[in-house]
CSV table of C-alpha atoms in Angstrom, one decimal:
chain,number,residue,atom,x,y,z
A,1,UNK,CA,0.3,-0.6,0.3
A,2,UNK,CA,1.2,3.4,-1.2
A,3,UNK,CA,1.9,5.7,1.7
A,4,UNK,CA,0.8,9.1,1.8
A,5,UNK,CA,3.5,11.7,0.9
A,6,UNK,CA,3.7,14.4,3.6
A,7,UNK,CA,3.1,17.9,2.3
A,8,UNK,CA,6.2,20.6,2.0
A,9,UNK,CA,6.0,23.5,3.7
A,10,UNK,CA,4.5,25.1,0.8
A,11,UNK,CA,1.5,22.7,1.2
A,12,UNK,CA,2.5,20.6,-1.6
A,13,UNK,CA,2.9,16.5,-1.3
A,14,UNK,CA,6.3,16.7,-3.0
A,15,UNK,CA,10.0,17.2,-2.0
A,16,UNK,CA,11.1,20.5,-1.8
A,17,UNK,CA,13.6,19.9,-4.7
A,18,UNK,CA,10.6,18.2,-6.8
A,19,UNK,CA,8.6,22.1,-6.1
A,20,UNK,CA,9.0,24.3,-9.0
A,21,UNK,CA,8.4,28.2,-7.0
A,22,UNK,CA,7.9,31.4,-9.0
A,23,UNK,CA,8.9,34.1,-6.5
A,24,UNK,CA,7.5,37.1,-8.2
A,25,UNK,CA,10.5,39.7,-7.1
A,26,UNK,CA,10.0,43.1,-7.2
A,27,UNK,CA,13.2,43.8,-5.7
A,28,UNK,CA,12.4,44.9,-2.9
A,29,UNK,CA,13.7,43.4,0.8
A,30,UNK,CA,10.1,41.6,0.8
A,31,UNK,CA,9.6,39.3,-2.3
A,32,UNK,CA,13.7,38.8,-1.7
A,33,UNK,CA,13.7,37.5,1.6
A,34,UNK,CA,10.8,34.8,0.4
A,35,UNK,CA,13.1,33.9,-2.5
A,36,UNK,CA,16.2,33.5,-0.6
A,37,UNK,CA,14.3,31.5,2.3
A,38,UNK,CA,12.9,29.0,-0.4
A,39,UNK,CA,16.0,28.1,-2.4
A,40,UNK,CA,17.7,27.8,1.3
A,41,UNK,CA,14.8,24.9,1.9
A,42,UNK,CA,15.9,23.3,-1.1
A,43,UNK,CA,13.1,24.4,-3.7
A,44,UNK,CA,13.3,24.8,-7.2
A,45,UNK,CA,13.0,29.0,-7.1
A,46,UNK,CA,12.9,30.6,-10.5
A,47,UNK,CA,12.7,34.3,-9.7
A,48,UNK,CA,10.8,36.7,-12.5
A,49,UNK,CA,10.5,40.2,-12.3
A,50,UNK,CA,8.2,42.3,-14.2
A,51,UNK,CA,9.2,45.6,-16.2
A,52,UNK,CA,6.4,47.9,-15.7
A,53,UNK,CA,7.6,51.1,-16.1
A,54,UNK,CA,10.6,53.2,-17.1
A,55,UNK,CA,10.0,56.9,-16.4
A,56,UNK,CA,13.5,58.3,-16.7
A,57,UNK,CA,13.1,59.7,-13.2
A,58,UNK,CA,12.0,56.3,-11.6
A,59,UNK,CA,15.4,54.9,-12.6
A,60,UNK,CA,16.7,56.7,-9.4
A,61,UNK,CA,13.8,56.9,-7.4
A,62,UNK,CA,14.0,55.5,-4.7
A,63,UNK,CA,11.3,53.2,-2.6
A,64,UNK,CA,10.3,52.4,-6.1
A,65,UNK,CA,9.4,48.4,-7.6
A,66,UNK,CA,9.6,47.0,-11.0
A,67,UNK,CA,11.8,49.1,-12.7
A,68,UNK,CA,15.3,50.6,-12.9
A,69,UNK,CA,17.9,50.1,-9.8
A,70,UNK,CA,15.0,47.5,-8.1
A,71,UNK,CA,15.4,45.3,-11.4
A,72,UNK,CA,19.3,45.1,-10.8
A,73,UNK,CA,18.3,44.2,-6.9
A,74,UNK,CA,16.4,41.5,-8.0
A,75,UNK,CA,19.1,40.0,-10.1
A,76,UNK,CA,21.2,40.3,-7.2
A,77,UNK,CA,19.7,38.5,-4.9
A,78,UNK,CA,19.4,35.6,-7.8
A,79,UNK,CA,22.9,35.6,-8.0
A,80,UNK,CA,23.8,35.4,-4.6
A,81,UNK,CA,21.2,32.2,-3.8
A,82,UNK,CA,21.9,30.5,-7.1
A,83,UNK,CA,18.5,30.3,-9.2
A,84,UNK,CA,17.7,32.0,-12.2
A,85,UNK,CA,16.0,34.9,-12.9
A,86,UNK,CA,14.0,36.4,-15.2
A,87,UNK,CA,12.5,40.3,-16.3
A,88,UNK,CA,10.0,40.3,-18.5
A,89,UNK,CA,8.8,43.8,-20.1
A,90,UNK,CA,4.8,44.4,-19.6
A,91,UNK,CA,5.4,48.1,-20.0
A,92,UNK,CA,2.9,47.9,-22.7
A,93,UNK,CA,0.4,45.8,-20.3
A,94,UNK,CA,0.8,47.8,-17.4
A,95,UNK,CA,0.2,51.3,-18.9
A,96,UNK,CA,-2.8,49.9,-20.6
A,97,UNK,CA,-4.3,47.5,-18.1
A,98,UNK,CA,-3.6,50.0,-14.7
A,99,UNK,CA,-1.7,53.7,-15.9
A,100,UNK,CA,-4.7,54.5,-18.6
A,101,UNK,CA,-7.5,54.1,-16.2
A,102,UNK,CA,-6.1,55.3,-13.2
A,103,UNK,CA,-5.7,58.7,-15.4
A,104,UNK,CA,-9.5,58.7,-16.9
A,105,UNK,CA,-10.5,57.6,-13.1
A,106,UNK,CA,-9.2,60.6,-11.9
A,107,UNK,CA,-10.5,62.6,-14.3
A,108,UNK,CA,-13.8,61.4,-13.5
A,109,UNK,CA,-13.4,62.5,-10.1
A,110,UNK,CA,-12.7,59.4,-8.5
A,111,UNK,CA,-9.8,58.6,-6.6
A,112,UNK,CA,-8.5,55.2,-7.8
A,113,UNK,CA,-6.3,52.7,-6.4
A,114,UNK,CA,-4.0,51.3,-9.3
A,115,UNK,CA,-2.3,48.9,-6.8
A,116,UNK,CA,-5.2,46.4,-6.8
A,117,UNK,CA,-5.8,46.8,-10.4
A,118,UNK,CA,-2.0,46.2,-10.9
A,119,UNK,CA,-2.1,42.5,-8.4
A,120,UNK,CA,-5.4,42.0,-10.1
A,121,UNK,CA,-4.5,42.6,-14.1
A,122,UNK,CA,-0.9,42.2,-14.2
A,123,UNK,CA,0.6,39.9,-11.2
A,124,UNK,CA,-2.0,37.3,-10.4
A,125,UNK,CA,-3.4,37.3,-14.0
A,126,UNK,CA,0.0,37.9,-16.1
A,127,UNK,CA,2.6,37.0,-14.2
A,128,UNK,CA,0.8,33.4,-12.8
A,129,UNK,CA,-0.2,32.3,-16.2
A,130,UNK,CA,3.8,32.9,-16.9
A,131,UNK,CA,4.2,30.8,-13.8
A,132,UNK,CA,2.1,28.1,-15.6
A,133,UNK,CA,4.1,27.9,-18.7
A,134,UNK,CA,7.4,27.4,-16.7
A,135,UNK,CA,5.8,24.5,-15.1
A,136,UNK,CA,5.7,25.5,-12.0
A,137,UNK,CA,4.0,23.7,-8.9
A,138,UNK,CA,3.0,27.5,-7.1
A,139,UNK,CA,4.4,31.1,-7.2
A,140,UNK,CA,5.4,32.7,-4.1
A,141,UNK,CA,5.1,36.6,-3.6
A,142,UNK,CA,6.2,38.9,-0.5
A,143,UNK,CA,2.7,40.2,-0.1
A,144,UNK,CA,1.6,40.3,4.0
A,145,UNK,CA,-1.5,38.3,3.9
A,146,UNK,CA,-2.1,34.5,4.5
A,147,UNK,CA,-3.6,32.2,2.7
A,148,UNK,CA,-5.3,28.8,5.3
A,149,UNK,CA,-7.0,26.1,3.8
A,150,UNK,CA,-10.6,26.0,5.1
A,151,UNK,CA,-13.0,23.0,5.3
A,152,UNK,CA,-13.7,24.5,1.6
A,153,UNK,CA,-10.4,24.8,0.5
A,154,UNK,CA,-8.1,27.7,0.3
A,155,UNK,CA,-9.0,31.0,2.3
A,156,UNK,CA,-7.6,34.2,2.3
A,157,UNK,CA,-6.7,36.0,6.0
A,158,UNK,CA,-5.4,39.1,7.3
A,159,UNK,CA,-1.6,38.8,7.9
A,160,UNK,CA,-0.5,38.2,11.3
A,161,UNK,CA,1.5,42.0,11.9
A,162,UNK,CA,-2.1,43.6,11.3
A,163,UNK,CA,0.2,47.3,10.6
A,164,UNK,CA,1.7,45.8,7.5
A,165,UNK,CA,-1.6,43.5,6.4
A,166,UNK,CA,-2.3,43.8,2.7
A,167,UNK,CA,-5.7,42.8,2.4
A,168,UNK,CA,-7.4,45.4,1.2
A,169,UNK,CA,-5.3,45.3,-2.1
A,170,UNK,CA,-5.5,41.9,-2.6
A,171,UNK,CA,-9.5,41.4,-2.1
A,172,UNK,CA,-9.8,40.5,-6.0
A,173,UNK,CA,-8.1,37.4,-5.9
A,174,UNK,CA,-9.8,34.7,-7.0
A,175,UNK,CA,-10.5,31.2,-5.4
A,176,UNK,CA,-8.8,29.5,-8.7
A,177,UNK,CA,-5.6,32.1,-8.0
A,178,UNK,CA,-5.7,31.3,-4.4
A,179,UNK,CA,-5.2,27.2,-4.9
A,180,UNK,CA,-2.0,28.4,-6.8
A,181,UNK,CA,-0.5,31.3,-4.8
A,182,UNK,CA,1.7,31.2,-1.8
A,183,UNK,CA,2.4,34.1,0.5
A,184,UNK,CA,5.5,32.8,2.9
A,185,UNK,CA,5.4,36.4,4.8
A,186,UNK,CA,1.9,36.5,6.1
A,187,UNK,CA,2.4,34.8,9.3
A,188,UNK,CA,5.0,36.9,10.4
A,189,UNK,CA,4.8,39.4,13.6
A,190,UNK,CA,6.6,42.0,12.0
A,191,UNK,CA,8.3,43.5,9.5
A,192,UNK,CA,11.5,43.4,11.5
A,193,UNK,CA,11.5,39.3,11.1
A,194,UNK,CA,11.4,40.0,7.3
A,195,UNK,CA,14.4,42.0,7.6
A,196,UNK,CA,16.4,39.7,9.7
A,197,UNK,CA,15.4,37.1,7.1
A,198,UNK,CA,17.3,39.1,4.4
A,199,UNK,CA,20.5,39.5,6.7
A,200,UNK,CA,20.4,36.0,7.2
A,201,UNK,CA,21.1,35.1,4.1
A,202,UNK,CA,23.7,38.3,3.5
A,203,UNK,CA,21.4,40.1,1.1
A,204,UNK,CA,22.5,43.6,0.2
A,205,UNK,CA,18.5,44.7,0.3
A,206,UNK,CA,18.2,44.0,4.0
A,207,UNK,CA,18.0,47.7,5.0
A,208,UNK,CA,16.5,48.9,1.7
A,209,UNK,CA,13.8,51.0,2.1
A,210,UNK,CA,9.8,50.1,1.8
A,211,UNK,CA,8.1,51.2,-1.3
A,212,UNK,CA,6.2,54.4,-1.3
A,213,UNK,CA,3.2,55.7,-3.0
A,214,UNK,CA,2.2,54.8,-6.5
A,215,UNK,CA,5.1,53.2,-8.1
A,216,UNK,CA,4.9,54.9,-11.2
A,217,UNK,CA,4.5,58.4,-9.9
A,218,UNK,CA,8.3,59.2,-9.6
A,219,UNK,CA,7.9,62.3,-7.6
A,220,UNK,CA,4.8,61.8,-5.4
A,221,UNK,CA,2.5,64.0,-7.6
A,222,UNK,CA,-0.4,62.6,-9.0
A,223,UNK,CA,-1.9,65.6,-10.8
A,224,UNK,CA,1.7,66.3,-12.9
A,225,UNK,CA,1.3,62.2,-13.7
A,226,UNK,CA,-2.2,62.4,-14.7
A,227,UNK,CA,-1.6,66.3,-17.0
A,228,UNK,CA,1.2,64.5,-18.6
A,229,UNK,CA,-0.9,61.3,-19.9
A,230,UNK,CA,-4.1,64.0,-20.6
A,231,UNK,CA,-2.7,66.7,-21.7
A,232,UNK,CA,-5.6,69.5,-20.8
A,233,UNK,CA,-6.5,68.2,-17.8
A,234,UNK,CA,-5.6,70.6,-14.9
A,235,UNK,CA,-8.2,73.0,-16.5
A,236,UNK,CA,-9.3,75.9,-14.4
A,237,UNK,CA,-12.7,75.6,-12.5
A,238,UNK,CA,-14.9,77.0,-10.0
A,239,UNK,CA,-15.3,76.2,-5.9
A,240,UNK,CA,-18.9,76.4,-5.2
A,241,UNK,CA,-20.9,75.1,-1.8
A,242,UNK,CA,-23.6,72.8,-1.8
A,243,UNK,CA,-26.2,75.8,-2.7
A,244,UNK,CA,-24.3,76.4,-5.9
A,245,UNK,CA,-22.7,79.5,-4.7
A,246,UNK,CA,-18.9,80.4,-6.1
A,247,UNK,CA,-16.5,80.4,-3.3
A,248,UNK,CA,-13.5,80.6,-5.4
A,249,UNK,CA,-11.5,79.5,-8.2
A,250,UNK,CA,-9.3,76.0,-8.9
A,251,UNK,CA,-6.3,75.3,-11.1
A,252,UNK,CA,-8.0,71.6,-11.9
A,253,UNK,CA,-10.4,69.4,-10.6
A,254,UNK,CA,-7.6,66.2,-10.6
A,255,UNK,CA,-5.5,68.3,-7.2
A,256,UNK,CA,-8.5,67.7,-5.1
A,257,UNK,CA,-9.6,64.7,-3.6
A,258,UNK,CA,-13.4,64.2,-1.3
A,259,UNK,CA,-12.6,64.8,2.0
A,260,UNK,CA,-9.8,67.7,1.6
A,261,UNK,CA,-9.9,70.1,3.9
A,262,UNK,CA,-6.0,72.1,2.8
A,263,UNK,CA,-4.9,73.8,-0.1
A,264,UNK,CA,-8.9,74.9,-1.2
A,265,UNK,CA,-7.6,78.8,-1.1
A,266,UNK,CA,-11.3,79.9,0.4
A,267,UNK,CA,-10.3,80.4,3.9
A,268,UNK,CA,-12.0,83.3,5.9
A,269,UNK,CA,-15.4,81.6,5.5
A,270,UNK,CA,-16.2,80.8,9.1
A,271,UNK,CA,-16.4,76.7,9.5
A,272,UNK,CA,-14.0,74.7,7.9
A,273,UNK,CA,-15.3,73.5,4.5
A,274,UNK,CA,-14.4,70.2,2.8
A,275,UNK,CA,-14.7,68.6,-0.6
A,276,UNK,CA,-17.4,66.5,-0.6
A,277,UNK,CA,-18.0,66.0,-4.6
A,278,UNK,CA,-16.4,66.8,-7.6
A,279,UNK,CA,-17.6,67.4,-10.9
A,280,UNK,CA,-15.3,67.2,-13.5
A,281,UNK,CA,-17.7,67.4,-16.6
A,282,UNK,CA,-18.7,70.5,-15.1
A,283,UNK,CA,-15.1,71.6,-13.7
A,284,UNK,CA,-16.9,71.9,-10.2
A,285,UNK,CA,-15.3,71.4,-7.1
A,286,UNK,CA,-18.5,71.3,-4.0
A,287,UNK,CA,-17.2,71.8,-0.9
A,288,UNK,CA,-19.4,71.7,2.4
A,289,UNK,CA,-19.5,71.0,6.0
A,290,UNK,CA,-18.1,68.0,7.6
A,291,UNK,CA,-21.1,66.5,8.3
A,292,UNK,CA,-21.7,66.5,4.7
A,293,UNK,CA,-19.1,63.9,4.1
A,294,UNK,CA,-21.0,61.5,6.1
A,295,UNK,CA,-22.1,58.8,4.1
A,296,UNK,CA,-24.1,55.2,5.2
A,297,UNK,CA,-25.4,53.4,1.6
A,298,UNK,CA,-22.5,52.8,-0.3
A,299,UNK,CA,-22.7,51.1,-3.9
A,300,UNK,CA,-20.3,48.8,-5.1
A,301,UNK,CA,-20.1,46.3,-8.0
A,302,UNK,CA,-17.0,44.5,-9.8
A,303,UNK,CA,-17.2,42.3,-6.3
A,304,UNK,CA,-15.0,39.3,-6.4
A,305,UNK,CA,-16.4,37.3,-3.8
A,306,UNK,CA,-14.6,34.4,-1.4
A,307,UNK,CA,-17.4,33.0,0.6
A,308,UNK,CA,-17.9,29.5,0.8
A,309,UNK,CA,-21.4,29.6,-0.9
A,310,UNK,CA,-22.4,31.8,-3.8
A,311,UNK,CA,-22.5,35.6,-3.2
A,312,UNK,CA,-26.7,35.4,-4.3
A,313,UNK,CA,-27.7,32.8,-2.1
A,314,UNK,CA,-28.2,35.0,1.1
A,315,UNK,CA,-30.3,38.5,1.0
A,316,UNK,CA,-27.8,39.9,3.5
A,317,UNK,CA,-24.5,39.5,4.6
A,318,UNK,CA,-23.5,40.8,8.4
A,319,UNK,CA,-19.6,41.5,7.6
A,320,UNK,CA,-16.9,44.6,8.3
A,321,UNK,CA,-15.9,46.3,5.6
A,322,UNK,CA,-13.0,48.8,5.1
A,323,UNK,CA,-13.6,51.3,2.4
A,324,UNK,CA,-10.2,53.1,2.3
A,325,UNK,CA,-6.6,51.3,3.6
A,326,UNK,CA,-5.7,53.4,6.0
A,327,UNK,CA,-9.1,53.0,8.0
A,328,UNK,CA,-10.4,49.7,10.3
A,329,UNK,CA,-13.0,47.3,8.9
A,330,UNK,CA,-16.4,48.3,10.5
A,331,UNK,CA,-19.4,46.6,10.7
A,332,UNK,CA,-21.9,46.7,7.6
A,333,UNK,CA,-24.9,44.8,5.7
A,334,UNK,CA,-23.8,43.4,2.4
A,335,UNK,CA,-26.8,43.0,0.3
A,336,UNK,CA,-26.0,41.5,-3.5
A,337,UNK,CA,-28.3,43.0,-5.8
A,338,UNK,CA,-26.6,40.9,-8.4
A,339,UNK,CA,-23.7,38.0,-8.3
A,340,UNK,CA,-21.1,41.2,-9.2
A,341,UNK,CA,-23.4,43.9,-7.4
A,342,UNK,CA,-24.3,45.1,-3.8
A,343,UNK,CA,-25.4,48.2,-1.7
A,344,UNK,CA,-23.4,48.6,1.3
A,345,UNK,CA,-25.3,50.1,4.5
A,346,UNK,CA,-22.4,51.2,7.1
A,347,UNK,CA,-24.1,50.9,10.7
A,348,UNK,CA,-22.0,53.5,11.6
A,349,UNK,CA,-21.9,56.5,9.2
A,350,UNK,CA,-18.1,57.0,7.3
A,351,UNK,CA,-16.5,60.0,6.0
A,352,UNK,CA,-15.4,60.8,2.8
A,353,UNK,CA,-16.3,57.4,1.0
A,354,UNK,CA,-14.8,57.6,-2.4
A,355,UNK,CA,-15.7,56.2,-5.9
A,356,UNK,CA,-12.9,54.2,-7.1
A,357,UNK,CA,-11.8,53.1,-3.7
A,358,UNK,CA,-12.5,49.6,-2.9
A,359,UNK,CA,-15.0,48.6,-0.4
A,360,UNK,CA,-13.4,45.4,1.2
A,361,UNK,CA,-15.5,42.6,3.1
A,362,UNK,CA,-14.3,41.0,6.3
A,363,UNK,CA,-15.5,38.1,8.7
A,364,UNK,CA,-16.5,40.0,11.6
A,365,UNK,CA,-14.9,39.2,14.9
A,366,UNK,CA,-12.3,36.9,12.5
A,367,UNK,CA,-9.4,37.7,10.1
A,368,UNK,CA,-10.8,35.8,7.0
A,369,UNK,CA,-11.5,38.1,3.7
A,370,UNK,CA,-14.8,37.3,2.3
A,371,UNK,CA,-14.0,39.6,-1.0
A,372,UNK,CA,-14.8,42.7,-1.9
A,373,UNK,CA,-15.8,45.3,-5.1
A,374,UNK,CA,-15.3,49.0,-6.1
A,375,UNK,CA,-17.2,52.1,-5.1
A,376,UNK,CA,-18.5,52.8,-8.0
A,377,UNK,CA,-20.6,56.3,-7.6
A,378,UNK,CA,-20.5,59.2,-4.9
A,379,UNK,CA,-22.4,59.7,-1.9
């Protein structure tokens, strides 16, 4: 009788040497530590880096990923640990799938999250297919999130370190992708442990700074990137109150986001005013008191559902939701309208809910991510 083959550390019934793992390497300390750790454990590691953009300034930018110096850093890690490394040119794909939509969404008055689209449309789609073409058994990344096996298969869970958790940016991971993906850092208690791993393997990136902001914005100015991509996008217009009274002028809707208070240039009006809505068609920025930002009902579409039963099998789901990456989950009632659309009722109203942001669903009182979708229209 054949004995069951024990599972290796990646949950596969093979010896590490017989297990090919493609590691998505951005050139940062997280993915580098993952690649080095798996290589040291004896896995058949193949490092792959996607060159996503090259803005010139990005070549020397600190804290970026997937361009310039970062590609060289990834290659050096592969050389040091003795595994093959490939660089794939995905600039055109990245521009079409991520950057162009980012520009259009910003011009439409939304506040997009391109990092989610990059994971969804490039890293966990095209790169994952490349991993399969390389006959890999799985693909590993340096994301801080956990993959756990539940009663019905793989589940997505928050990272052990709440300060590093990246669940907001990975809600669109599908069940099929989750079967193939591995996240070896998700259980670590802190980023310090990751840096210690990198130092243990003698990696030059052990003290490399974390990536900051959006990778294709070299100087941190979203508006300058939009103006470059969409000439004329910074046309001036009016700042008006909720009644339509003109309070001032602005230098382009793209310079404003919902919830913004500072930099409006309309001081001396008594109570503080906030951006409560953007009207790009009429080139207007609408401002109002803080209470005008309060939202209870949030429409969501393009839903990716990770629950155990189909999304529409219940009229309501009692969950917790996160409407911005920097905010904690809050209790809500999720009402499906179709397999991909829903209405979210926040039990406690939130301020600054913005179209273009993600609304991510969590198990209340637990760590499991149940999916999420995109906030698609304003208040």
